[in-house]
Backbone as CSV, one residue per row, in Angstrom:
resi,resn,N_x,N_y,N_z,CA_x,CA_y,CA_z,C_x,C_y,C_z
1,MET,15.260,-14.593,-43.303,15.898,-13.366,-43.776,16.831,-13.766,-44.835
2,ASP,16.796,-12.785,-45.847,17.508,-13.030,-46.991,19.148,-12.495,-46.920
3,VAL,19.154,-11.197,-46.326,20.650,-10.824,-46.519,20.990,-9.996,-45.154
4,LEU,22.027,-10.484,-44.518,22.714,-9.589,-43.533,23.773,-8.645,-44.047
5,VAL,23.462,-7.446,-43.718,24.331,-6.267,-43.992,25.116,-5.907,-42.656
6,GLY,26.211,-6.968,-42.350,26.605,-6.827,-41.160,27.859,-5.856,-40.981
7,TYR,28.188,-5.153,-39.826,29.359,-4.052,-40.025,29.934,-4.159,-38.499
8,ALA,31.092,-3.519,-38.594,31.891,-3.085,-37.490,32.259,-1.638,-37.742
9,SER,31.897,-0.655,-36.819,31.854,0.719,-37.189,32.600,1.374,-35.800
10,ALA,33.602,2.308,-36.084,34.250,2.932,-35.132,33.593,4.257,-34.677
11,HIS,33.128,5.038,-35.644,32.544,6.274,-35.489,31.247,6.499,-36.208
12,GLY,30.601,5.514,-36.817,29.333,5.649,-37.414,29.312,5.676,-38.910
13,SER,30.354,6.031,-39.629,30.337,5.980,-41.165,29.957,4.690,-41.531
14,THR,30.537,3.679,-41.109,30.236,2.255,-41.670,28.967,1.860,-41.300
15,ARG,28.361,2.135,-40.240,27.023,1.770,-39.884,26.083,2.434,-40.908
16,GLU,26.441,3.892,-41.133,25.281,4.422,-41.950,25.555,3.829,-43.507
17,ILE,26.655,3.507,-43.925,26.822,2.791,-45.177,26.077,1.630,-45.201
18,ALA,26.073,0.720,-44.256,25.507,-0.634,-44.094,23.933,-0.397,-44.114
19,GLU,23.513,0.589,-43.546,22.096,0.987,-43.409,21.552,1.333,-44.748
20,ARG,22.476,2.202,-45.494,21.891,2.543,-46.837,22.013,1.393,-47.797
21,ALA,22.958,0.501,-47.674,23.058,-0.741,-48.499,21.737,-1.578,-48.155
22,ALA,21.546,-1.732,-46.986,20.219,-2.669,-46.646,18.917,-2.011,-46.999
23,ASP,18.885,-0.574,-47.180,17.723,-0.003,-47.548,17.661,-0.294,-49.089
24,VAL,18.623,-0.036,-49.633,18.801,-0.444,-51.405,18.300,-1.804,-51.506
25,LEU,18.757,-2.855,-50.856,18.331,-4.173,-51.064,16.839,-4.398,-50.708
26,GLY,16.367,-3.755,-49.800,15.028,-3.823,-49.362,14.090,-3.150,-50.367
27,ARG,14.514,-2.179,-50.986,13.713,-1.497,-52.139,13.770,-2.463,-53.322
28,ALA,14.775,-3.273,-53.343,14.861,-4.293,-54.407,13.962,-5.730,-54.251
29,GLY,13.286,-5.524,-53.123,12.501,-6.637,-52.901,13.040,-7.780,-51.918
30,LEU,14.234,-7.676,-51.439,15.059,-8.603,-50.660,14.633,-8.234,-49.201
31,THR,14.709,-9.194,-48.230,14.669,-8.966,-46.726,15.911,-8.769,-46.329
32,ALA,16.336,-7.511,-46.033,17.689,-7.197,-45.602,17.648,-6.466,-44.215
33,GLU,18.796,-6.690,-43.456,18.928,-5.866,-42.315,20.369,-5.562,-42.090
34,ALA,20.563,-4.323,-41.722,21.844,-3.850,-41.210,22.100,-4.090,-39.613
35,ARG,23.178,-4.793,-39.239,23.291,-5.127,-37.928,24.794,-4.994,-37.541
36,PRO,24.949,-4.704,-36.264,26.541,-4.937,-35.825,26.767,-6.297,-35.704
37,LEU,28.162,-6.557,-36.345,28.485,-7.969,-36.330,28.412,-8.563,-34.880
38,THR,28.704,-7.820,-33.845,28.660,-8.271,-32.430,27.231,-8.720,-31.955
39,GLU,26.298,-8.305,-32.752,24.682,-8.684,-32.236,24.076,-9.673,-33.165
40,VAL,25.017,-10.293,-34.021,24.219,-11.324,-34.844,24.270,-12.715,-34.012
41,ASP,23.116,-13.134,-33.791,22.880,-14.238,-32.951,22.815,-15.547,-33.773
42,ASP,22.121,-15.442,-34.897,21.838,-16.649,-35.905,22.462,-16.499,-37.322
43,ALA,23.665,-16.422,-37.576,24.162,-16.215,-38.857,23.615,-17.299,-39.813
44,GLY,23.276,-18.344,-39.467,22.694,-19.274,-40.385,21.294,-18.934,-40.941
45,ALA,20.591,-17.945,-40.324,19.286,-17.518,-40.671,19.195,-16.804,-41.978
46,TYR,20.686,-16.412,-42.503,20.739,-15.598,-43.661,21.164,-16.341,-44.804
47,ARG,20.579,-16.022,-46.151,21.085,-16.740,-47.153,22.102,-15.960,-47.972
48,ALA,22.538,-14.764,-47.649,23.526,-14.135,-48.230,24.115,-13.119,-47.229
49,PHE,25.390,-12.614,-47.497,26.033,-11.712,-46.540,26.752,-10.566,-47.341
50,VAL,26.566,-9.382,-46.582,27.383,-8.232,-47.005,28.008,-7.778,-45.735
51,LEU,29.361,-8.014,-45.772,29.992,-7.473,-44.543,30.892,-6.497,-44.678
52,GLY,30.906,-5.499,-43.606,31.919,-4.332,-43.930,32.429,-3.908,-42.541
53,SER,33.580,-3.240,-42.611,34.249,-2.743,-41.336,34.940,-1.514,-41.628
54,ALA,35.036,-0.737,-40.819,35.900,0.536,-40.678,37.312,-0.054,-40.867
55,VAL,38.237,0.679,-41.403,39.661,0.305,-41.597,40.462,1.209,-40.841
56,HIS,41.235,0.785,-39.815,42.196,1.354,-39.090,43.602,0.636,-39.298
57,ASP,44.609,1.401,-39.800,45.860,0.867,-40.090,45.909,-0.324,-41.036
58,GLN,45.202,-0.228,-42.183,44.804,-1.041,-43.196,44.194,-2.326,-42.706
59,SER,43.556,-2.395,-41.577,42.900,-3.576,-41.334,41.523,-3.444,-40.596
60,TRP,40.672,-4.273,-40.904,39.407,-4.388,-40.414,39.273,-4.391,-38.852
61,LEU,38.471,-3.903,-38.179,38.170,-3.789,-36.842,37.936,-5.416,-36.363
62,ALA,38.499,-5.613,-34.969,38.404,-6.889,-34.613,37.050,-7.627,-34.608
63,PRO,35.936,-6.983,-34.307,34.658,-7.586,-34.371,34.297,-8.151,-35.672
64,ALA,34.755,-7.455,-36.678,34.578,-8.026,-38.235,35.471,-9.110,-38.500
65,ARG,36.716,-9.055,-37.978,37.730,-10.100,-38.349,37.234,-11.493,-37.571
66,ASP,36.752,-11.230,-36.267,36.372,-12.332,-35.546,34.880,-12.810,-36.119
67,PHE,34.143,-12.229,-36.842,32.915,-12.682,-37.228,33.237,-13.546,-38.419
68,VAL,34.214,-13.131,-39.316,34.665,-13.908,-40.502,35.368,-15.216,-40.005
69,ARG,36.182,-15.117,-38.884,36.836,-16.236,-38.479,35.923,-17.188,-37.738
70,ASP,34.975,-16.813,-37.098,34.088,-17.691,-36.380,32.798,-18.339,-37.340
71,HIS,32.745,-17.643,-38.449,31.622,-18.050,-39.427,32.328,-18.441,-40.860
72,HIS,33.430,-18.783,-40.717,34.146,-19.253,-42.017,33.507,-20.163,-43.040
73,ASP,33.107,-21.398,-42.359,32.260,-22.327,-43.282,31.115,-21.869,-43.702
74,LEU,30.270,-21.117,-42.882,29.083,-20.626,-43.394,29.124,-19.786,-44.496
75,LEU,30.112,-18.625,-44.337,30.362,-17.717,-45.189,30.741,-18.366,-46.691
76,GLY,31.553,-19.292,-46.455,32.033,-19.965,-47.758,30.809,-20.613,-48.568
77,SER,29.706,-20.945,-47.857,28.771,-21.767,-48.501,27.724,-20.732,-49.207
78,ARG,27.777,-19.609,-48.854,26.703,-18.519,-49.260,27.229,-17.261,-49.853
79,PRO,26.481,-16.790,-50.748,26.926,-15.467,-51.485,27.393,-14.461,-50.441
80,LEU,28.627,-13.758,-50.850,29.272,-12.970,-49.714,29.991,-11.808,-50.608
81,TRP,29.722,-10.664,-50.171,30.291,-9.420,-50.607,30.798,-8.766,-49.457
82,ILE,32.131,-8.019,-49.466,32.628,-7.306,-48.415,32.807,-5.869,-48.811
83,PHE,32.975,-4.952,-47.904,33.274,-3.537,-47.958,34.143,-3.100,-47.009
84,SER,34.802,-1.995,-47.234,35.722,-1.582,-46.104,35.494,0.051,-46.316
85,VAL,35.611,0.747,-45.086,35.451,2.121,-45.137,36.670,2.826,-44.557
86,GLY,37.209,3.538,-45.303,38.442,4.150,-44.983,38.559,5.681,-45.298
87,MET,39.545,6.217,-45.855,39.703,7.646,-46.069,40.240,7.945,-47.410
88,PRO,40.214,7.126,-48.561,40.712,7.504,-49.801,40.484,8.664,-50.350
89,ALA,39.223,9.163,-50.277,38.713,10.411,-50.834,39.427,11.636,-50.215
90,ALA,39.770,11.459,-48.853,40.125,12.462,-48.139,41.749,12.731,-48.325
91,LEU,42.294,11.713,-49.013,43.782,11.941,-49.294,44.195,12.661,-50.569
92,ARG,45.161,13.260,-50.742,45.664,13.855,-51.846,47.259,13.572,-52.010
93,GLY,47.797,13.956,-53.139,49.309,14.015,-53.281,49.814,12.518,-53.294
94,PRO,50.949,12.377,-52.481,51.686,11.021,-52.465,50.821,10.140,-51.712
95,MET,50.013,10.371,-50.761,49.183,9.478,-49.805,47.984,8.988,-50.754
96,ARG,47.560,9.555,-51.811,46.566,9.061,-52.605,47.011,7.925,-53.355
97,ARG,48.320,7.773,-53.845,48.946,6.677,-54.434,48.863,5.403,-53.553
98,TRP,48.932,5.630,-52.297,49.019,4.576,-51.341,47.617,3.786,-51.356
99,VAL,46.475,4.499,-51.598,45.263,3.911,-51.575,45.084,2.634,-52.333
100,ALA,45.842,2.734,-53.532,45.677,1.567,-54.556,46.154,0.235,-53.910
101,LYS,47.039,0.222,-52.881,47.690,-0.781,-52.234,46.696,-1.110,-51.078
102,GLU,45.837,-0.437,-50.716,45.177,-0.673,-49.395,44.195,-1.866,-49.429
103,LEU,43.475,-2.110,-50.631,42.566,-3.317,-50.683,43.418,-4.633,-50.433
104,PRO,44.336,-4.826,-51.186,45.115,-6.020,-51.026,45.693,-6.353,-49.472
105,ALA,46.004,-5.089,-49.109,46.476,-5.151,-47.662,45.382,-5.516,-46.657
106,ILE,44.249,-4.829,-46.919,43.141,-5.180,-46.052,42.769,-6.734,-46.073
107,GLU,42.671,-7.321,-47.251,42.240,-8.473,-47.510,43.348,-9.466,-47.078
108,ALA,44.662,-9.192,-47.003,45.577,-10.041,-46.466,45.425,-10.063,-45.072
109,GLY,44.998,-9.129,-44.383,44.659,-9.000,-42.928,43.477,-9.772,-42.488
110,LEU,42.665,-10.310,-43.284,41.598,-10.959,-42.994,41.684,-12.387,-42.788
111,PRO,40.994,-12.957,-41.587,41.553,-14.298,-41.348,40.807,-15.550,-42.384
112,ALA,41.530,-15.823,-43.235,41.249,-16.871,-44.245,39.859,-16.530,-44.669
113,VAL,39.591,-15.398,-45.235,38.286,-14.998,-45.697,37.880,-15.916,-46.881
114,PRO,36.656,-16.501,-46.991,36.128,-17.233,-47.882,35.979,-16.430,-49.238
115,ALA,35.799,-17.084,-50.249,35.497,-16.487,-51.602,34.430,-15.353,-51.536
116,PHE,34.676,-14.245,-51.910,33.638,-13.049,-51.782,33.665,-12.742,-53.389
117,ARG,32.413,-12.071,-53.664,32.241,-11.838,-54.792,32.785,-10.481,-55.329
118,SER,32.793,-9.476,-54.380,33.584,-8.251,-54.603,33.758,-7.500,-53.221
119,HIS,35.041,-6.755,-53.361,35.212,-5.994,-52.251,35.461,-4.438,-52.789
120,ARG,34.516,-3.732,-51.989,34.680,-2.334,-52.262,35.246,-1.425,-51.199
121,LEU,35.928,-0.473,-51.386,36.587,0.456,-50.412,35.988,1.912,-50.593
122,PHE,34.934,1.963,-49.684,34.257,3.302,-49.678,35.171,4.384,-48.609
123,SER,34.985,5.645,-49.021,35.404,6.607,-48.187,34.376,6.963,-47.079
124,GLY,34.894,7.378,-45.726,33.892,7.663,-44.868,33.916,9.282,-44.397
125,VAL,33.674,9.337,-43.218,33.715,10.656,-42.495,35.099,10.905,-41.763
126,VAL,35.910,11.879,-41.984,37.088,12.017,-41.207,36.983,13.315,-40.418
127,THR,37.149,13.270,-39.151,37.132,14.555,-38.486,38.505,14.581,-37.567
128,PRO,38.828,15.757,-37.084,40.125,15.832,-36.235,39.995,14.993,-34.962
129,ALA,38.809,14.885,-34.400,38.711,14.205,-33.122,38.850,12.750,-33.446
130,GLN,38.932,12.165,-34.518,39.037,10.751,-34.658,40.674,10.379,-34.692
131,LEU,41.361,11.379,-34.809,42.865,11.338,-34.894,43.548,11.658,-33.806
132,PRO,44.702,11.110,-33.287,45.460,11.620,-32.200,46.252,12.785,-32.709
133,ARG,46.871,13.517,-31.817,47.453,14.794,-32.301,48.456,14.658,-33.470
134,THR,49.364,13.665,-33.174,50.378,13.400,-34.245,49.622,12.956,-35.515
135,GLY,48.727,12.199,-35.473,47.857,11.814,-36.666,47.356,12.840,-37.307
136,ARG,46.638,13.983,-36.499,46.137,14.981,-37.167,47.217,15.813,-38.015
137,PHE,48.390,15.922,-37.300,49.405,16.738,-37.902,49.873,16.155,-39.190
138,LEU,50.158,14.867,-39.239,50.575,14.224,-40.358,49.385,14.081,-41.470
139,PHE,48.170,13.956,-41.059,47.193,14.168,-42.035,47.206,15.312,-42.806
140,ARG,47.256,16.408,-42.151,47.122,17.619,-42.812,48.549,18.002,-43.521
141,LEU,49.579,17.485,-42.890,51.004,17.718,-43.769,50.886,16.911,-45.061
142,PHE,50.278,15.759,-45.203,50.264,15.078,-46.414,48.955,15.397,-47.321
143,GLY,48.348,16.527,-46.988,47.103,17.130,-47.696,45.865,16.257,-47.507
144,GLY,45.737,15.809,-46.358,44.366,15.223,-46.035,43.462,16.300,-45.705
145,ARG,42.142,15.846,-46.048,40.926,16.888,-46.043,39.905,16.300,-45.014
146,TYR,39.571,16.901,-44.025,38.543,16.556,-43.251,37.179,16.736,-43.858
147,GLY,36.120,15.837,-43.429,34.872,15.984,-43.907,34.190,14.617,-44.377
148,ASP,32.974,14.808,-44.686,32.230,13.528,-44.986,32.525,13.224,-46.558
149,HIS,33.151,12.189,-46.776,33.647,11.920,-48.223,32.815,10.691,-48.651
150,ARG,31.859,10.291,-48.071,31.035,9.163,-48.494,30.420,9.532,-49.938
151,ASP,30.519,8.601,-50.856,29.821,8.643,-52.157,28.647,7.823,-52.011
152,TRP,27.412,8.541,-51.809,26.207,7.663,-51.519,25.858,6.964,-53.004
153,ASP,26.078,7.622,-54.079,25.690,7.086,-55.261,26.513,5.754,-55.522
154,ALA,27.813,5.772,-55.353,28.655,4.614,-55.324,28.047,3.388,-54.422
155,VAL,27.756,3.766,-53.186,27.161,2.810,-52.209,25.891,2.163,-52.848
156,GLU,25.136,3.064,-53.309,23.800,2.584,-53.875,23.925,1.745,-55.171
157,ARG,24.704,2.107,-55.971,24.985,1.444,-57.242,25.592,-0.012,-56.934
158,TRP,26.450,-0.061,-55.977,27.056,-1.485,-55.505,25.981,-2.289,-54.902
159,ALA,25.135,-1.795,-54.044,24.088,-2.481,-53.381,22.801,-2.994,-54.482
160,ALA,22.726,-1.960,-55.398,21.860,-2.438,-56.291,22.422,-3.664,-57.344
161,ASP,23.669,-3.495,-57.525,24.295,-4.624,-58.267,24.232,-6.008,-57.490
162,ILE,24.375,-5.836,-56.312,24.229,-7.039,-55.304,22.834,-7.583,-55.337
163,ALA,21.816,-6.707,-55.347,20.322,-7.020,-55.479,20.040,-7.803,-56.754
164,ASP,20.571,-7.245,-57.878,20.323,-7.731,-59.216,20.972,-9.277,-59.218
165,GLU,22.141,-9.442,-58.617,22.840,-10.734,-58.754,22.062,-11.750,-57.902
166,LEU,21.454,-11.218,-56.736,20.727,-12.132,-56.008,19.412,-12.464,-56.688
167,ALA,18.728,-11.471,-57.272,17.406,-11.802,-57.973,17.740,-12.769,-59.212
168,ARG,18.825,-12.645,-59.972,19.112,-13.667,-60.977,19.273,-14.903,-60.456
169,GLU,19.851,-15.137,-59.286,20.128,-16.357,-58.716,18.775,-17.152,-58.251
170,ARG,17.788,-16.191,-57.789,16.452,-16.654,-57.339,15.473,-17.210,-58.421
171,ARG,15.711,-16.646,-59.745,14.894,-16.976,-60.743,15.173,-18.461,-61.225
172,PRO,14.014,-19.295,-61.400,14.263,-20.593,-61.914,15.137,-20.734,-63.225
173,GLY,16.046,-21.590,-63.147,16.818,-21.691,-64.479,18.013,-20.710,-64.325
174,ALA,18.197,-19.922,-63.411,19.378,-19.089,-63.326,20.680,-19.641,-62.809
């Protein structure tokens, strides 16, 4: 297997982004699969990793953090890209400025993550049912907008860039 697009998802947005990325990699001629990180039996079978997680309180979900910690040495020896799925596109006003600080906060919360080639923050789906009552009130108070905020073009461009980079590395003399 060429590429694991592994994910930890809370409500499905991250899974669907991982599946779209794996599809783009597959169309580029790579063997890629999207799989929950809790279901990866043999991480050593992959030559590259694209790992992602939903973000709650500026932190990856525990299964994603655990996978990075448990496979630190392996991840450090192979090409690695990471992505996070939060709600930046759902925020407006003062909360929107907070988004610029989110990537460094997410990265700081990862357990000694090996060198990765890029980290992208994508927006997901935000529904009232995903937030507690107080969270719903604050979300709306600060100008949050419910809905599907995924930018599929951005996801596909990022995955295509990954495919191009892996293809260049496969060529003799690259």
